[in-house]
Amino acid sequence: MQSVNENESDCNESDAEDGEDGEGCDGGDGVEGVEGHGTEIVMVVMVLMLVLMLCWYGDGGDGDHDGDVDSDGDGDGDGGGEGGEGTEIVMVVMVLMLVLMLVLMLMMVVMVVMVVMVMVMVMVMVMLMVMVMVKG
């Protein structure tokens, strides 16, 4: 059997010289990425959910009693019972969502525009909360 290393005897390693490196072509320009609009979409969804929830639960539900009971005999009803607790639950959910959004946006390095949008959102939410509380 012939040895596998038979061809190596033809040239000495010391005689071998390194060839010059060829120059490679420059890569083409990459396609520029489209700027994402994820946070704006989330903001719009949050505003829509806020409005929807306030419309849905804004009055806190009807009271337990009708106002037609007249226990003191003065001719007026005693008034309805207190409304349900719908708005409080919605407020808690909205505050949690707002905190989550702020944390997510702070984790990303956000632009001034995003911070301004968050501030506007907070102001709108506070105004809506005050309106709901006054109405209730």
mmCIF file of N, CA and C in Angstrom:
data_model
loop_
_atom_site.group_PDB
_atom_site.id
_atom_site.type_symbol
_atom_site.label_atom_id
_atom_site.label_comp_id
_atom_site.label_asym_id
_atom_site.label_seq_id
_atom_site.Cartn_x
_atom_site.Cartn_y
_atom_site.Cartn_z
ATOM 1 N N MET A 1 0.835 -1.197 0.000
ATOM 2 C CA MET A 1 0.000 0.000 0.000
ATOM 3 C C MET A 1 0.870 1.246 0.000
ATOM 4 N N GLN A 2 0.464 2.219 -0.783
ATOM 5 C CA GLN A 2 1.197 3.474 -0.810
ATOM 6 C C GLN A 2 0.741 4.331 0.375
ATOM 7 N N SER A 3 1.653 5.097 0.913
ATOM 8 C CA SER A 3 1.266 5.930 2.049
ATOM 9 C C SER A 3 0.500 7.159 1.555
ATOM 10 N N VAL A 4 -0.320 7.660 2.419
ATOM 11 C CA VAL A 4 -1.133 8.818 2.071
ATOM 12 C C VAL A 4 -0.258 10.052 1.957
ATOM 13 N N ASN A 5 0.850 10.103 2.678
ATOM 14 C CA ASN A 5 1.701 11.281 2.719
ATOM 15 C C ASN A 5 2.704 11.321 1.564
ATOM 16 N N GLU A 6 2.524 10.543 0.540
ATOM 17 C CA GLU A 6 3.490 10.449 -0.553
ATOM 18 C C GLU A 6 3.687 11.772 -1.271
ATOM 19 N N ASN A 7 2.594 12.525 -1.483
ATOM 20 C CA ASN A 7 2.691 13.783 -2.218
ATOM 21 C C ASN A 7 3.438 14.859 -1.449
ATOM 22 N N GLU A 8 3.519 14.769 -0.140
ATOM 23 C CA GLU A 8 4.148 15.815 0.653
ATOM 24 C C GLU A 8 5.655 15.866 0.446
ATOM 25 N N SER A 9 6.230 14.803 -0.039
ATOM 26 C CA SER A 9 7.686 14.772 -0.222
ATOM 27 C C SER A 9 8.129 15.628 -1.405
ATOM 28 N N ASP A 10 7.206 16.025 -2.291
ATOM 29 C CA ASP A 10 7.568 16.779 -3.486
ATOM 30 C C ASP A 10 7.987 18.207 -3.177
ATOM 31 N N CYS A 11 7.460 18.804 -2.102
ATOM 32 C CA CYS A 11 7.802 20.197 -1.811
ATOM 33 C C CYS A 11 8.135 20.355 -0.353
ATOM 34 N N ASN A 12 9.115 21.190 -0.095
ATOM 35 C CA ASN A 12 9.489 21.471 1.280
ATOM 36 C C ASN A 12 8.700 22.681 1.767
ATOM 37 N N GLU A 13 8.311 22.653 3.025
ATOM 38 C CA GLU A 13 7.540 23.771 3.568
ATOM 39 C C GLU A 13 8.351 25.055 3.579
ATOM 40 N N SER A 14 9.662 24.943 3.749
ATOM 41 C CA SER A 14 10.473 26.158 3.829
ATOM 42 C C SER A 14 10.529 26.895 2.499
ATOM 43 N N ASP A 15 10.324 26.183 1.366
ATOM 44 C CA ASP A 15 10.377 26.833 0.065
ATOM 45 C C ASP A 15 9.086 27.602 -0.256
ATOM 46 N N ALA A 16 7.995 27.261 0.434
ATOM 47 C CA ALA A 16 6.706 27.865 0.084
ATOM 48 C C ALA A 16 6.675 29.321 0.518
ATOM 49 N N GLU A 17 6.141 30.162 -0.361
ATOM 50 C CA GLU A 17 6.004 31.578 -0.034
ATOM 51 C C GLU A 17 4.525 31.948 -0.005
ATOM 52 N N ASP A 18 4.232 32.896 0.850
ATOM 53 C CA ASP A 18 2.835 33.336 0.917
ATOM 54 C C ASP A 18 2.517 34.180 -0.303
ATOM 55 N N GLY A 19 1.369 33.926 -0.906
ATOM 56 C CA GLY A 19 0.919 34.771 -2.011
ATOM 57 C C GLY A 19 0.319 36.051 -1.460
ATOM 58 N N GLU A 20 0.279 37.081 -2.289
ATOM 59 C CA GLU A 20 -0.315 38.336 -1.833
ATOM 60 C C GLU A 20 -1.829 38.192 -1.772
ATOM 61 N N ASP A 21 -2.402 38.866 -0.786
ATOM 62 C CA ASP A 21 -3.859 38.804 -0.631
ATOM 63 C C ASP A 21 -4.507 39.606 -1.748
ATOM 64 N N GLY A 22 -5.536 39.033 -2.329
ATOM 65 C CA GLY A 22 -6.311 39.782 -3.312
ATOM 66 C C GLY A 22 -7.255 40.741 -2.611
ATOM 67 N N GLU A 23 -7.615 41.809 -3.306
ATOM 68 C CA GLU A 23 -8.532 42.769 -2.710
ATOM 69 C C GLU A 23 -9.962 42.364 -3.035
ATOM 70 N N GLY A 24 -10.775 42.262 -2.004
ATOM 71 C CA GLY A 24 -12.174 41.895 -2.216
ATOM 72 C C GLY A 24 -13.004 43.105 -2.604
ATOM 73 N N CYS A 25 -14.138 42.841 -3.166
ATOM 74 C CA CYS A 25 -15.038 43.935 -3.540
ATOM 75 C C CYS A 25 -15.719 44.483 -2.285
ATOM 76 N N ASP A 26 -15.999 45.769 -2.318
ATOM 77 C CA ASP A 26 -16.781 46.349 -1.228
ATOM 78 C C ASP A 26 -18.212 45.841 -1.308
ATOM 79 N N GLY A 27 -18.802 45.632 -0.153
ATOM 80 C CA GLY A 27 -20.212 45.235 -0.140
ATOM 81 C C GLY A 27 -21.090 46.388 -0.588
ATOM 82 N N GLY A 28 -22.210 46.075 -1.171
ATOM 83 C CA GLY A 28 -23.136 47.117 -1.606
ATOM 84 C C GLY A 28 -23.774 47.807 -0.417
ATOM 85 N N ASP A 29 -24.399 48.925 -0.683
ATOM 86 C CA ASP A 29 -25.091 49.640 0.390
ATOM 87 C C ASP A 29 -26.284 48.816 0.859
ATOM 88 N N GLY A 30 -26.413 48.704 2.165
ATOM 89 C CA GLY A 30 -27.562 47.975 2.707
ATOM 90 C C GLY A 30 -28.834 48.802 2.577
ATOM 91 N N VAL A 31 -29.930 48.123 2.552
ATOM 92 C CA VAL A 31 -31.207 48.826 2.486
ATOM 93 C C VAL A 31 -31.461 49.470 3.848
ATOM 94 N N GLU A 32 -31.841 50.726 3.844
ATOM 95 C CA GLU A 32 -32.109 51.400 5.116
ATOM 96 C C GLU A 32 -33.382 50.842 5.733
ATOM 97 N N GLY A 33 -33.305 50.606 7.031
ATOM 98 C CA GLY A 33 -34.471 50.059 7.719
ATOM 99 C C GLY A 33 -35.577 51.106 7.847
ATOM 100 N N VAL A 34 -36.793 50.655 7.770
ATOM 101 C CA VAL A 34 -37.924 51.560 7.955
ATOM 102 C C VAL A 34 -38.069 51.823 9.447
ATOM 103 N N GLU A 35 -38.275 53.064 9.822
ATOM 104 C CA GLU A 35 -38.439 53.372 11.239
ATOM 105 C C GLU A 35 -39.734 52.754 11.744
ATOM 106 N N GLY A 36 -39.625 52.109 12.890
ATOM 107 C CA GLY A 36 -40.793 51.453 13.451
ATOM 108 C C GLY A 36 -41.763 52.454 14.048
ATOM 109 N N HIS A 37 -43.031 52.086 14.063
ATOM 110 C CA HIS A 37 -44.048 52.959 14.662
ATOM 111 C C HIS A 37 -44.800 52.209 15.748
ATOM 112 N N GLY A 38 -44.108 51.299 16.415
ATOM 113 C CA GLY A 38 -44.776 50.458 17.411
ATOM 114 C C GLY A 38 -45.381 51.245 18.544
ATOM 115 N N THR A 39 -44.611 52.208 19.086
ATOM 116 C CA THR A 39 -45.115 52.912 20.259
ATOM 117 C C THR A 39 -46.315 53.791 19.929
ATOM 118 N N GLU A 40 -46.301 54.399 18.739
ATOM 119 C CA GLU A 40 -47.456 55.231 18.379
ATOM 120 C C GLU A 40 -48.719 54.380 18.291
ATOM 121 N N ILE A 41 -48.575 53.185 17.711
ATOM 122 C CA ILE A 41 -49.741 52.299 17.590
ATOM 123 C C ILE A 41 -50.244 51.930 18.975
ATOM 124 N N VAL A 42 -49.307 51.614 19.880
ATOM 125 C CA VAL A 42 -49.714 51.255 21.239
ATOM 126 C C VAL A 42 -50.429 52.420 21.908
ATOM 127 N N MET A 43 -49.914 53.641 21.677
ATOM 128 C CA MET A 43 -50.556 54.823 22.263
ATOM 129 C C MET A 43 -51.993 54.964 21.767
ATOM 130 N N VAL A 44 -52.173 54.812 20.456
ATOM 131 C CA VAL A 44 -53.520 54.942 19.890
ATOM 132 C C VAL A 44 -54.433 53.881 20.483
ATOM 133 N N VAL A 45 -53.935 52.652 20.578
ATOM 134 C CA VAL A 45 -54.749 51.572 21.144
ATOM 135 C C VAL A 45 -55.111 51.881 22.592
ATOM 136 N N MET A 46 -54.130 52.415 23.354
ATOM 137 C CA MET A 46 -54.416 52.733 24.757
ATOM 138 C C MET A 46 -55.474 53.813 24.881
ATOM 139 N N VAL A 47 -55.362 54.844 24.042
ATOM 140 C CA VAL A 47 -56.358 55.920 24.099
ATOM 141 C C VAL A 47 -57.737 55.374 23.752
ATOM 142 N N LEU A 48 -57.801 54.550 22.697
ATOM 143 C CA LEU A 48 -59.099 53.975 22.311
ATOM 144 C C LEU A 48 -59.664 53.112 23.427
ATOM 145 N N MET A 49 -58.788 52.295 24.063
ATOM 146 C CA MET A 49 -59.267 51.454 25.158
ATOM 147 C C MET A 49 -59.752 52.304 26.321
ATOM 148 N N LEU A 50 -59.014 53.396 26.597
ATOM 149 C CA LEU A 50 -59.413 54.282 27.699
ATOM 150 C C LEU A 50 -60.796 54.875 27.441
ATOM 151 N N VAL A 51 -60.977 55.379 26.219
ATOM 152 C CA VAL A 51 -62.275 55.985 25.876
ATOM 153 C C VAL A 51 -63.376 54.932 25.940
ATOM 154 N N LEU A 52 -63.082 53.742 25.387
ATOM 155 C CA LEU A 52 -64.074 52.664 25.390
ATOM 156 C C LEU A 52 -64.455 52.280 26.816
ATOM 157 N N MET A 53 -63.439 52.130 27.674
ATOM 158 C CA MET A 53 -63.718 51.731 29.054
ATOM 159 C C MET A 53 -64.512 52.802 29.792
ATOM 160 N N LEU A 54 -64.134 54.077 29.556
ATOM 161 C CA LEU A 54 -64.856 55.146 30.243
ATOM 162 C C LEU A 54 -66.304 55.216 29.767
ATOM 163 N N CYS A 55 -66.514 54.990 28.468
ATOM 164 C CA CYS A 55 -67.885 54.984 27.959
ATOM 165 C C CYS A 55 -68.664 53.815 28.560
ATOM 166 N N TRP A 56 -67.982 52.671 28.690
ATOM 167 C CA TRP A 56 -68.652 51.452 29.138
ATOM 168 C C TRP A 56 -68.989 51.525 30.617
ATOM 169 N N TYR A 57 -67.958 51.915 31.419
ATOM 170 C CA TYR A 57 -68.110 51.848 32.862
ATOM 171 C C TYR A 57 -68.216 53.222 33.509
ATOM 172 N N GLY A 58 -68.419 54.259 32.707
ATOM 173 C CA GLY A 58 -68.315 55.613 33.239
ATOM 174 C C GLY A 58 -69.261 55.918 34.376
ATOM 175 N N ASP A 59 -70.495 55.345 34.346
ATOM 176 C CA ASP A 59 -71.449 55.721 35.391
ATOM 177 C C ASP A 59 -71.388 54.776 36.580
ATOM 178 N N GLY A 60 -70.504 53.786 36.546
ATOM 179 C CA GLY A 60 -70.365 52.897 37.690
ATOM 180 C C GLY A 60 -71.548 51.972 37.893
ATOM 181 N N GLY A 61 -72.411 51.834 36.931
ATOM 182 C CA GLY A 61 -73.550 50.933 37.076
ATOM 183 C C GLY A 61 -74.692 51.603 37.831
ATOM 184 N N ASP A 62 -75.851 50.997 37.772
ATOM 185 C CA ASP A 62 -77.011 51.539 38.484
ATOM 186 C C ASP A 62 -76.920 51.200 39.963
ATOM 187 N N GLY A 63 -77.576 52.003 40.777
ATOM 188 C CA GLY A 63 -77.640 51.720 42.209
ATOM 189 C C GLY A 63 -78.476 50.481 42.487
ATOM 190 N N ASP A 64 -78.313 49.962 43.701
ATOM 191 C CA ASP A 64 -79.019 48.734 44.056
ATOM 192 C C ASP A 64 -80.524 48.965 44.242
ATOM 193 N N HIS A 65 -80.917 50.127 44.763
ATOM 194 C CA HIS A 65 -82.336 50.369 45.050
ATOM 195 C C HIS A 65 -82.873 51.423 44.104
ATOM 196 N N ASP A 66 -84.116 51.329 43.848
ATOM 197 C CA ASP A 66 -84.775 52.437 43.152
ATOM 198 C C ASP A 66 -85.054 53.523 44.190
ATOM 199 N N GLY A 67 -85.221 54.732 43.699
ATOM 200 C CA GLY A 67 -85.437 55.852 44.626
ATOM 201 C C GLY A 67 -86.877 56.066 44.999
ATOM 202 N N ASP A 68 -87.681 55.004 44.985
ATOM 203 C CA ASP A 68 -89.109 55.217 45.220
ATOM 204 C C ASP A 68 -89.535 54.854 46.648
ATOM 205 N N VAL A 69 -88.569 54.504 47.507
ATOM 206 C CA VAL A 69 -88.931 54.183 48.890
ATOM 207 C C VAL A 69 -89.085 55.496 49.654
ATOM 208 N N ASP A 70 -90.126 55.584 50.501
ATOM 209 C CA ASP A 70 -90.361 56.840 51.231
ATOM 210 C C ASP A 70 -90.493 56.490 52.708
ATOM 211 N N SER A 71 -89.344 56.253 53.366
ATOM 212 C CA SER A 71 -89.411 55.790 54.751
ATOM 213 C C SER A 71 -89.688 56.912 55.736
ATOM 214 N N ASP A 72 -89.336 58.135 55.381
ATOM 215 C CA ASP A 72 -89.547 59.211 56.346
ATOM 216 C C ASP A 72 -90.824 60.006 56.092
ATOM 217 N N GLY A 73 -91.600 59.646 55.089
ATOM 218 C CA GLY A 73 -92.912 60.233 54.894
ATOM 219 C C GLY A 73 -92.917 61.668 54.413
ATOM 220 N N ASP A 74 -91.805 62.156 53.866
ATOM 221 C CA ASP A 74 -91.815 63.552 53.436
ATOM 222 C C ASP A 74 -92.204 63.710 51.973
ATOM 223 N N GLY A 75 -92.579 62.616 51.360
ATOM 224 C CA GLY A 75 -93.028 62.704 49.970
ATOM 225 C C GLY A 75 -91.916 62.496 48.967
ATOM 226 N N ASP A 76 -90.658 62.561 49.408
ATOM 227 C CA ASP A 76 -89.541 62.311 48.482
ATOM 228 C C ASP A 76 -89.046 60.882 48.667
ATOM 229 N N GLY A 77 -88.567 60.309 47.616
ATOM 230 C CA GLY A 77 -87.926 59.002 47.754
ATOM 231 C C GLY A 77 -86.593 59.146 48.475
ATOM 232 N N ASP A 78 -86.124 58.051 49.036
ATOM 233 C CA ASP A 78 -84.845 58.090 49.757
ATOM 234 C C ASP A 78 -83.648 58.143 48.815
ATOM 235 N N GLY A 79 -83.839 57.921 47.557
ATOM 236 C CA GLY A 79 -82.733 57.981 46.594
ATOM 237 C C GLY A 79 -82.173 56.596 46.301
ATOM 238 N N GLY A 80 -81.554 56.485 45.161
ATOM 239 C CA GLY A 80 -80.980 55.196 44.764
ATOM 240 C C GLY A 80 -79.750 54.873 45.582
ATOM 241 N N GLY A 81 -79.380 53.627 45.537
ATOM 242 C CA GLY A 81 -78.168 53.196 46.223
ATOM 243 C C GLY A 81 -76.939 53.672 45.478
ATOM 244 N N GLU A 82 -75.772 53.373 46.028
ATOM 245 C CA GLU A 82 -74.540 53.794 45.382
ATOM 246 C C GLU A 82 -74.280 52.944 44.141
ATOM 247 N N GLY A 83 -73.605 53.544 43.189
ATOM 248 C CA GLY A 83 -73.300 52.834 41.958
ATOM 249 C C GLY A 83 -72.280 51.725 42.170
ATOM 250 N N GLY A 84 -72.172 50.883 41.183
ATOM 251 C CA GLY A 84 -71.204 49.789 41.263
ATOM 252 C C GLY A 84 -69.775 50.309 41.192
ATOM 253 N N GLU A 85 -68.809 49.403 41.318
ATOM 254 C CA GLU A 85 -67.415 49.791 41.385
ATOM 255 C C GLU A 85 -66.696 49.622 40.045
ATOM 256 N N GLY A 86 -67.424 49.793 38.961
ATOM 257 C CA GLY A 86 -66.817 49.585 37.640
ATOM 258 C C GLY A 86 -65.657 50.517 37.362
ATOM 259 N N THR A 87 -65.849 51.809 37.686
ATOM 260 C CA THR A 87 -64.820 52.788 37.310
ATOM 261 C C THR A 87 -63.520 52.559 38.052
ATOM 262 N N GLU A 88 -63.585 52.167 39.325
ATOM 263 C CA GLU A 88 -62.353 51.971 40.083
ATOM 264 C C GLU A 88 -61.503 50.877 39.453
ATOM 265 N N ILE A 89 -62.134 49.782 39.043
ATOM 266 C CA ILE A 89 -61.389 48.679 38.429
ATOM 267 C C ILE A 89 -60.724 49.153 37.144
ATOM 268 N N VAL A 90 -61.478 49.909 36.346
ATOM 269 C CA VAL A 90 -60.927 50.418 35.089
ATOM 270 C C VAL A 90 -59.742 51.331 35.357
ATOM 271 N N MET A 91 -59.859 52.182 36.376
ATOM 272 C CA MET A 91 -58.769 53.102 36.685
ATOM 273 C C MET A 91 -57.510 52.337 37.061
ATOM 274 N N VAL A 92 -57.672 51.280 37.875
ATOM 275 C CA VAL A 92 -56.508 50.482 38.274
ATOM 276 C C VAL A 92 -55.856 49.861 37.047
ATOM 277 N N VAL A 93 -56.672 49.307 36.158
ATOM 278 C CA VAL A 93 -56.138 48.685 34.939
ATOM 279 C C VAL A 93 -55.402 49.719 34.098
ATOM 280 N N MET A 94 -56.003 50.899 33.952
ATOM 281 C CA MET A 94 -55.378 51.923 33.114
ATOM 282 C C MET A 94 -54.065 52.405 33.716
ATOM 283 N N VAL A 95 -54.013 52.568 35.040
ATOM 284 C CA VAL A 95 -52.768 53.005 35.675
ATOM 285 C C VAL A 95 -51.690 51.952 35.478
ATOM 286 N N LEU A 96 -52.060 50.670 35.638
ATOM 287 C CA LEU A 96 -51.081 49.601 35.426
ATOM 288 C C LEU A 96 -50.573 49.604 33.989
ATOM 289 N N MET A 97 -51.482 49.798 33.027
ATOM 290 C CA MET A 97 -51.061 49.838 31.625
ATOM 291 C C MET A 97 -50.141 51.023 31.371
ATOM 292 N N LEU A 98 -50.466 52.165 31.979
ATOM 293 C CA LEU A 98 -49.641 53.356 31.799
ATOM 294 C C LEU A 98 -48.241 53.132 32.357
ATOM 295 N N VAL A 99 -48.160 52.536 33.557
ATOM 296 C CA VAL A 99 -46.852 52.251 34.160
ATOM 297 C C VAL A 99 -46.060 51.296 33.274
ATOM 298 N N LEU A 100 -46.748 50.266 32.758
ATOM 299 C CA LEU A 100 -46.077 49.307 31.877
ATOM 300 C C LEU A 100 -45.534 49.995 30.634
ATOM 301 N N MET A 101 -46.354 50.886 30.050
ATOM 302 C CA MET A 101 -45.900 51.604 28.858
ATOM 303 C C MET A 101 -44.684 52.469 29.181
ATOM 304 N N LEU A 102 -44.717 53.166 30.320
ATOM 305 C CA LEU A 102 -43.591 54.025 30.687
ATOM 306 C C LEU A 102 -42.326 53.201 30.869
ATOM 307 N N VAL A 103 -42.449 52.034 31.519
ATOM 308 C CA VAL A 103 -41.272 51.183 31.731
ATOM 309 C C VAL A 103 -40.723 50.708 30.388
ATOM 310 N N LEU A 104 -41.615 50.267 29.503
ATOM 311 C CA LEU A 104 -41.166 49.794 28.196
ATOM 312 C C LEU A 104 -40.482 50.907 27.414
ATOM 313 N N MET A 105 -41.051 52.110 27.485
ATOM 314 C CA MET A 105 -40.499 53.206 26.704
ATOM 315 C C MET A 105 -39.193 53.710 27.305
ATOM 316 N N LEU A 106 -39.035 53.601 28.636
ATOM 317 C CA LEU A 106 -37.777 54.011 29.241
ATOM 318 C C LEU A 106 -36.684 52.983 28.964
ATOM 319 N N MET A 107 -37.073 51.707 28.820
ATOM 320 C CA MET A 107 -36.080 50.686 28.495
ATOM 321 C C MET A 107 -35.494 50.953 27.117
ATOM 322 N N MET A 108 -36.335 51.310 26.191
ATOM 323 C CA MET A 108 -35.827 51.749 24.892
ATOM 324 C C MET A 108 -35.330 53.180 25.083
ATOM 325 N N VAL A 109 -34.340 53.567 24.338
ATOM 326 C CA VAL A 109 -33.889 54.956 24.417
ATOM 327 C C VAL A 109 -34.863 55.765 23.579
ATOM 328 N N VAL A 110 -35.675 56.576 24.246
ATOM 329 C CA VAL A 110 -36.778 57.232 23.542
ATOM 330 C C VAL A 110 -36.409 58.654 23.185
ATOM 331 N N MET A 111 -37.051 59.121 22.151
ATOM 332 C CA MET A 111 -36.842 60.493 21.712
ATOM 333 C C MET A 111 -37.711 61.439 22.535
ATOM 334 N N VAL A 112 -37.443 62.712 22.411
ATOM 335 C CA VAL A 112 -38.196 63.724 23.156
ATOM 336 C C VAL A 112 -39.668 63.679 22.770
ATOM 337 N N VAL A 113 -39.936 63.368 21.498
ATOM 338 C CA VAL A 113 -41.327 63.326 21.030
ATOM 339 C C VAL A 113 -42.120 62.291 21.814
ATOM 340 N N MET A 114 -41.487 61.123 22.036
ATOM 341 C CA MET A 114 -42.178 60.060 22.766
ATOM 342 C C MET A 114 -42.475 60.501 24.201
ATOM 343 N N VAL A 115 -41.507 61.155 24.831
ATOM 344 C CA VAL A 115 -41.709 61.611 26.203
ATOM 345 C C VAL A 115 -42.855 62.617 26.254
ATOM 346 N N VAL A 116 -42.903 63.516 25.269
ATOM 347 C CA VAL A 116 -43.994 64.500 25.212
ATOM 348 C C VAL A 116 -45.326 63.791 25.041
ATOM 349 N N MET A 117 -45.352 62.766 24.179
ATOM 350 C CA MET A 117 -46.597 62.017 23.981
ATOM 351 C C MET A 117 -47.054 61.376 25.287
ATOM 352 N N VAL A 118 -46.106 60.823 26.043
ATOM 353 C CA VAL A 118 -46.464 60.200 27.321
ATOM 354 C C VAL A 118 -47.030 61.246 28.272
ATOM 355 N N MET A 119 -46.398 62.429 28.309
ATOM 356 C CA MET A 119 -46.891 63.476 29.196
ATOM 357 C C MET A 119 -48.314 63.889 28.817
ATOM 358 N N VAL A 120 -48.566 64.011 27.520
ATOM 359 C CA VAL A 120 -49.918 64.366 27.064
ATOM 360 C C VAL A 120 -50.903 63.284 27.464
ATOM 361 N N MET A 121 -50.487 62.012 27.294
ATOM 362 C CA MET A 121 -51.361 60.897 27.682
ATOM 363 C C MET A 121 -51.707 60.977 29.170
ATOM 364 N N VAL A 122 -50.694 61.235 29.987
ATOM 365 C CA VAL A 122 -50.929 61.305 31.436
ATOM 366 C C VAL A 122 -51.901 62.430 31.747
ATOM 367 N N MET A 123 -51.712 63.586 31.111
ATOM 368 C CA MET A 123 -52.615 64.717 31.372
ATOM 369 C C MET A 123 -54.040 64.381 30.958
ATOM 370 N N VAL A 124 -54.191 63.751 29.791
ATOM 371 C CA VAL A 124 -55.534 63.384 29.324
ATOM 372 C C VAL A 124 -56.176 62.407 30.292
ATOM 373 N N MET A 125 -55.393 61.404 30.734
ATOM 374 C CA MET A 125 -55.958 60.423 31.664
ATOM 375 C C MET A 125 -56.395 61.073 32.967
ATOM 376 N N VAL A 126 -55.552 61.978 33.488
ATOM 377 C CA VAL A 126 -55.903 62.648 34.739
ATOM 378 C C VAL A 126 -57.178 63.470 34.561
ATOM 379 N N MET A 127 -57.281 64.171 33.438
ATOM 380 C CA MET A 127 -58.490 64.968 33.193
ATOM 381 C C MET A 127 -59.725 64.084 33.108
ATOM 382 N N LEU A 128 -59.594 62.958 32.409
ATOM 383 C CA LEU A 128 -60.738 62.050 32.287
ATOM 384 C C LEU A 128 -61.115 61.467 33.641
ATOM 385 N N MET A 129 -60.096 61.114 34.441
ATOM 386 C CA MET A 129 -60.388 60.579 35.779
ATOM 387 C C MET A 129 -61.144 61.597 36.614
ATOM 388 N N VAL A 130 -60.682 62.861 36.556
ATOM 389 C CA VAL A 130 -61.352 63.912 37.328
ATOM 390 C C VAL A 130 -62.790 64.081 36.849
ATOM 391 N N MET A 131 -62.965 64.045 35.520
ATOM 392 C CA MET A 131 -64.324 64.190 34.986
ATOM 393 C C MET A 131 -65.222 63.058 35.466
ATOM 394 N N VAL A 132 -64.690 61.838 35.460
ATOM 395 C CA VAL A 132 -65.499 60.691 35.897
ATOM 396 C C VAL A 132 -65.821 60.799 37.382
ATOM 397 N N MET A 133 -64.837 61.200 38.175
ATOM 398 C CA MET A 133 -65.076 61.311 39.614
ATOM 399 C C MET A 133 -66.106 62.394 39.914
ATOM 400 N N VAL A 134 -66.017 63.521 39.200
ATOM 401 C CA VAL A 134 -66.980 64.607 39.417
ATOM 402 C C VAL A 134 -68.377 64.162 38.990
ATOM 403 N N LYS A 135 -68.443 63.460 37.847
ATOM 404 C CA LYS A 135 -69.735 63.001 37.361
ATOM 405 C C LYS A 135 -70.356 62.004 38.334
ATOM 406 N N GLY A 136 -69.479 61.155 38.927
ATOM 407 C CA GLY A 136 -69.986 60.152 39.869
ATOM 408 C C GLY A 136 -70.391 60.811 41.155
#
